[in-house]
mmCIF file of C-alpha atoms in Angstrom:
data_model
loop_
_atom_site.group_PDB
_atom_site.id
_atom_site.type_symbol
_atom_site.label_atom_id
_atom_site.label_comp_id
_atom_site.label_asym_id
_atom_site.label_seq_id
_atom_site.Cartn_x
_atom_site.Cartn_y
_atom_site.Cartn_z
ATOM 1 C CA ASN R 1 12.216 -11.362 -13.440
ATOM 2 C CA PRO R 2 13.443 -8.000 -12.478
ATOM 3 C CA TYR R 3 9.689 -6.581 -12.113
ATOM 4 C CA HIS R 4 9.457 -7.116 -8.100
ATOM 5 C CA SER R 5 8.921 -5.100 -5.022
ATOM 6 C CA ASP R 6 11.944 -4.375 -2.631
ATOM 7 C CA LEU R 7 10.784 -5.212 0.939
ATOM 8 C CA LEU R 8 11.409 -1.535 1.959
ATOM 9 C CA SER R 9 9.643 -0.024 -0.820
ATOM 10 C CA PHE R 10 6.386 -0.370 0.722
ATOM 11 C CA ILE R 11 7.740 2.563 3.281
ATOM 12 C CA ILE R 12 10.773 4.097 1.034
ATOM 13 C CA PRO R 13 8.849 6.628 -1.447
ATOM 14 C CA SER R 14 9.537 6.070 -5.137
ATOM 15 C CA PRO R 15 10.978 9.566 -6.638
ATOM 16 C CA MET R 16 7.549 9.779 -8.049
ATOM 17 C CA GLN R 17 6.248 10.947 -4.723
ATOM 18 C CA THR R 18 6.526 14.446 -2.944
ATOM 19 C CA VAL R 19 6.422 13.871 0.297
ATOM 20 C CA SER R 20 9.153 11.213 1.513
ATOM 21 C CA LEU R 21 9.480 12.278 5.111
ATOM 22 C CA GLY R 22 13.235 12.124 5.155
ATOM 23 C CA LEU R 23 13.338 9.085 3.983
ATOM 24 C CA ASN R 24 15.810 8.837 0.916
ATOM 25 C CA ARG R 25 13.439 8.317 -2.342
ATOM 26 C CA ASN R 26 15.655 8.917 -4.790
ATOM 27 C CA ASP R 27 17.580 5.252 -4.067
ATOM 28 C CA ALA R 28 18.191 3.485 -7.238
ATOM 29 C CA GLY R 29 18.823 -0.050 -5.235
ATOM 30 C CA LEU R 30 15.033 -0.302 -4.476
ATOM 31 C CA LEU R 31 13.914 -0.555 -8.329
ATOM 32 C CA ALA R 32 15.487 -3.823 -9.468
ATOM 33 C CA PHE R 33 14.277 -2.544 -13.041
ATOM 34 C CA GLY R 34 15.622 0.974 -12.931
ATOM 35 C CA SER R 35 11.927 2.518 -13.427
ATOM 36 C CA PRO R 36 10.455 4.590 -10.949
ATOM 37 C CA ILE R 37 7.112 4.467 -12.631
ATOM 38 C CA GLU R 38 6.610 0.725 -12.002
ATOM 39 C CA ALA R 39 7.597 1.127 -8.307
ATOM 40 C CA GLY R 40 4.100 0.902 -7.316
ATOM 41 C CA GLY R 41 4.550 -0.784 -3.980
ATOM 42 C CA TYR R 42 5.169 2.199 -1.721
ATOM 43 C CA ILE R 43 2.509 2.501 0.644
ATOM 44 C CA GLY R 44 3.453 4.918 3.679
ATOM 45 C CA ILE R 45 4.488 4.957 6.817
ATOM 46 C CA PRO R 46 1.403 6.865 7.689
ATOM 47 C CA VAL R 47 -1.075 5.237 5.923
ATOM 48 C CA LEU R 48 0.201 1.762 7.855
ATOM 49 C CA ILE R 49 -0.008 3.598 10.740
ATOM 50 C CA VAL R 50 -3.288 4.032 10.262
ATOM 51 C CA ALA R 51 -4.268 0.998 8.753
ATOM 52 C CA GLY R 52 -2.668 -0.713 11.219
ATOM 53 C CA VAL R 53 -4.894 0.863 13.969
ATOM 54 C CA LEU R 54 -8.145 0.202 12.440
ATOM 55 C CA THR R 55 -7.415 -3.158 11.742
ATOM 56 C CA TRP R 56 -6.320 -3.618 15.253
ATOM 57 C CA ARG R 57 -9.945 -2.356 15.984
ATOM 58 C CA SER R 58 -11.812 -4.349 13.907
ATOM 59 C CA ARG R 59 -9.949 -7.499 14.489
ATOM 60 C CA ARG R 60 -12.754 -9.745 15.009
ATOM 61 C CA SER R 61 -14.404 -8.733 11.714
ATOM 62 C CA ALA R 62 -14.137 -11.962 9.453
ATOM 63 C CA ARG R 63 -14.441 -9.681 6.379
ATOM 64 C CA MET R 64 -11.645 -7.822 7.499
ATOM 65 C CA GLN R 65 -9.416 -10.571 8.737
ATOM 66 C CA LEU R 66 -10.278 -11.732 5.075
ATOM 67 C CA ALA R 67 -9.242 -8.053 3.560
ATOM 68 C CA LEU R 68 -5.867 -8.645 5.896
ATOM 69 C CA ALA R 69 -5.186 -11.890 4.357
ATOM 70 C CA LEU R 70 -5.339 -10.888 1.068
ATOM 71 C CA PHE R 71 -3.746 -8.013 1.594
ATOM 72 C CA LEU R 72 -0.459 -9.682 3.110
ATOM 73 C CA SER R 73 -0.759 -12.125 0.489
ATOM 74 C CA CYS R 74 -0.558 -9.729 -2.555
ATOM 75 C CA ALA R 75 2.511 -7.823 -0.589
ATOM 76 C CA ILE R 76 4.320 -11.455 -0.601
ATOM 77 C CA LEU R 77 3.781 -12.227 -3.957
ATOM 78 C CA SER R 78 5.079 -8.789 -4.936
ATOM 79 C CA LEU R 79 7.907 -9.181 -3.844
ATOM 80 C CA GLY R 80 8.887 -12.163 -6.215
ATOM 81 C CA PRO R 81 10.528 -15.019 -6.286
ATOM 82 C CA PHE R 82 13.340 -14.257 -3.663
ATOM 83 C CA LEU R 83 13.584 -11.498 -0.604
ATOM 84 C CA TYR R 84 15.173 -8.141 -1.991
ATOM 85 C CA ILE R 85 16.240 -5.815 0.399
ATOM 86 C CA LYS R 86 17.558 -2.713 -0.349
ATOM 87 C CA GLY R 87 18.698 -3.902 -4.028
ATOM 88 C CA HIS R 88 19.950 -6.741 -2.508
ATOM 89 C CA SER R 89 18.908 -10.498 -2.920
ATOM 90 C CA THR R 90 18.903 -12.427 0.013
ATOM 91 C CA HIS R 91 18.359 -15.602 -1.655
ATOM 92 C CA ILE R 92 15.198 -16.546 0.753
ATOM 93 C CA PRO R 93 13.316 -17.983 -1.379
ATOM 94 C CA LEU R 94 9.284 -16.722 -1.477
ATOM 95 C CA PRO R 95 6.276 -17.746 -2.777
ATOM 96 C CA PHE R 96 6.154 -16.547 -6.272
ATOM 97 C CA TRP R 97 9.047 -18.872 -7.062
ATOM 98 C CA ILE R 98 6.653 -21.993 -7.042
ATOM 99 C CA MET R 99 4.251 -19.785 -9.265
ATOM 100 C CA GLY R 100 7.263 -19.113 -11.269
ATOM 101 C CA HIS R 101 7.754 -22.758 -12.719
ATOM 102 C CA VAL R 102 3.984 -23.513 -13.175
ATOM 103 C CA PRO R 103 2.860 -23.446 -16.696
ATOM 104 C CA LEU R 104 0.778 -20.065 -17.705
ATOM 105 C CA LEU R 105 1.208 -18.407 -14.286
ATOM 106 C CA SER R 106 5.483 -18.277 -14.889
ATOM 107 C CA ASN R 107 4.689 -14.812 -17.126
ATOM 108 C CA LEU R 108 3.273 -12.555 -14.023
ATOM 109 C CA LEU R 109 4.619 -9.914 -12.723
ATOM 110 C CA PRO R 110 5.640 -9.740 -9.443
ATOM 111 C CA VAL R 111 5.012 -6.370 -9.247
ATOM 112 C CA ARG R 112 1.625 -5.793 -10.719
ATOM 113 C CA PHE R 113 0.275 -7.985 -7.268
ATOM 114 C CA THR R 114 0.878 -4.074 -6.018
ATOM 115 C CA TYR R 115 -2.671 -3.261 -7.439
ATOM 116 C CA GLU R 116 -4.329 -5.700 -5.846
ATOM 117 C CA MET R 117 -2.689 -4.822 -2.761
ATOM 118 C CA SER R 118 -3.876 -1.395 -2.795
ATOM 119 C CA ALA R 119 -7.541 -2.736 -3.642
ATOM 120 C CA CYS R 120 -6.849 -5.030 -0.596
ATOM 121 C CA LEU R 121 -5.914 -1.631 1.635
ATOM 122 C CA ALA R 122 -8.747 0.291 0.682
ATOM 123 C CA ALA R 123 -11.340 -2.437 1.455
ATOM 124 C CA ILE R 124 -9.268 -2.435 4.923
ATOM 125 C CA PHE R 125 -10.045 1.175 5.251
ATOM 126 C CA ALA R 126 -13.679 0.618 4.492
ATOM 127 C CA PHE R 127 -14.463 -2.272 6.080
ATOM 128 C CA ALA R 128 -12.708 -0.820 8.995
ATOM 129 C CA LEU R 129 -14.550 2.366 9.086
ATOM 130 C CA ASP R 130 -18.069 0.672 8.545
ATOM 131 C CA ASP R 131 -17.134 -1.263 11.596
ATOM 132 C CA VAL R 132 -16.427 2.073 13.164
ATOM 133 C CA HIS R 133 -19.736 3.780 12.128
ATOM 134 C CA ARG R 134 -21.935 0.654 12.829
ATOM 135 C CA SER R 135 -20.617 0.604 16.438
ATOM 136 C CA PHE R 136 -21.388 4.684 17.186
ATOM 137 C CA ARG R 137 -24.974 4.018 15.812
ATOM 138 C CA SER R 138 -25.255 1.101 18.178
ATOM 139 C CA ASN R 139 -23.524 2.687 21.382
ATOM 140 C CA ARG R 140 -25.595 5.394 20.714
ATOM 141 C CA MET R 141 -23.530 7.785 22.194
ATOM 142 C CA THR R 142 -24.683 11.531 21.396
ATOM 143 C CA SER R 143 -21.782 13.588 23.482
ATOM 144 C CA ILE R 144 -18.632 13.513 24.597
ATOM 145 C CA LYS R 145 -18.175 16.606 26.853
ATOM 146 C CA GLY R 146 -20.473 18.599 25.548
ATOM 147 C CA THR R 147 -19.293 18.199 21.759
ATOM 148 C CA THR R 148 -21.380 15.648 19.967
ATOM 149 C CA LEU R 149 -20.032 12.582 18.646
ATOM 150 C CA PRO R 150 -20.509 12.913 14.318
ATOM 151 C CA VAL R 151 -18.259 16.637 14.626
ATOM 152 C CA VAL R 152 -15.541 14.570 16.792
ATOM 153 C CA ALA R 153 -15.696 11.798 14.529
ATOM 154 C CA SER R 154 -15.705 14.069 10.932
ATOM 155 C CA VAL R 155 -13.092 15.811 12.307
ATOM 156 C CA VAL R 156 -10.900 12.912 13.243
ATOM 157 C CA VAL R 157 -11.790 11.412 9.747
ATOM 158 C CA GLY R 158 -11.018 14.588 8.241
ATOM 159 C CA LEU R 159 -7.398 14.604 9.949
ATOM 160 C CA VAL R 160 -6.767 11.160 8.851
ATOM 161 C CA VAL R 161 -7.687 11.840 5.344
ATOM 162 C CA VAL R 162 -5.591 14.716 5.104
ATOM 163 C CA VAL R 163 -2.949 13.021 6.425
ATOM 164 C CA LEU R 164 -3.428 10.064 3.856
ATOM 165 C CA ILE R 165 -3.289 12.176 0.804
ATOM 166 C CA ALA R 166 -0.491 14.537 1.991
ATOM 167 C CA SER R 167 1.729 11.229 1.862
ATOM 168 C CA GLN R 168 0.365 9.838 -1.183
ATOM 169 C CA LEU R 169 0.986 13.118 -3.479
ATOM 170 C CA PRO R 170 2.682 12.574 -6.715
ATOM 171 C CA ARG R 171 5.456 14.629 -7.673
ATOM 172 C CA TRP R 172 3.913 17.193 -10.356
ATOM 173 C CA PRO R 173 4.589 18.389 -13.037
ATOM 174 C CA TYR R 174 6.170 14.900 -14.244
ATOM 175 C CA ALA R 175 8.762 15.148 -16.498
ATOM 176 C CA TYR R 176 8.765 14.356 -20.150
ATOM 177 C CA SER R 177 10.052 15.053 -22.896
ATOM 178 C CA GLN R 178 8.779 15.877 -26.701
ATOM 179 C CA ALA R 179 8.183 13.357 -29.090
ATOM 180 C CA PRO R 180 9.784 13.514 -32.503
ATOM 181 C CA LYS R 181 7.575 15.512 -35.398
ATOM 182 C CA LEU R 182 6.123 13.125 -37.913
ATOM 183 C CA PRO R 183 6.946 13.784 -41.423
#
C-alpha cells in the first residue's frame, strides 16, 4: 500500500505549505505515492515543540495521557506496514503490517490515520490549555510585577496561536487546471 506517511513527513512540510522553515519541502521522496494532496502527516516543528511543552506541563492528567497515547498510536499507524525514512523503506515492520492481514482491516489506508492524529493533537492543546486555566484559577494569582496574570496569559496564548497558524499556512492560490467544457 503506497498511501502511508514517511517518518520525516511529520516535520518536513509538503509542497502545499507556505512556511518551510528552511526545510526542503519539495522532496518528492517523502511522498511515496507522489501526490501532495494526500500528504497529511505534516505537523511542523513549532507545533511539536509547543505540544511537547504543554504535554509535559499536563503530564499527570489522565485525559492528557490518553490523548497522547492515541496521538502516538495514530502517528505510528499512519506510517504504514513498514518504516519509511526519506522515501526509502527500512524494512522494519510496524503495527499496521498486522492490520493488513486482517479481513475488513486490510483495505484501510494508513495515511488516513493522520486525520485522527490531528484530532488527538487538537485534544492535547485543548486539555493542556484547560489545565493551565484551571491552575491559574486555583492559585488565584493576580499579578506578576504589576501586570495582571490574565493580560500576561493572553499575550502568551496570542503569540502561541500566531506561531501555530503561521507554521500551518497553505500555499495560496492552489494550482489548478480548467476542466474541458462539455458539449
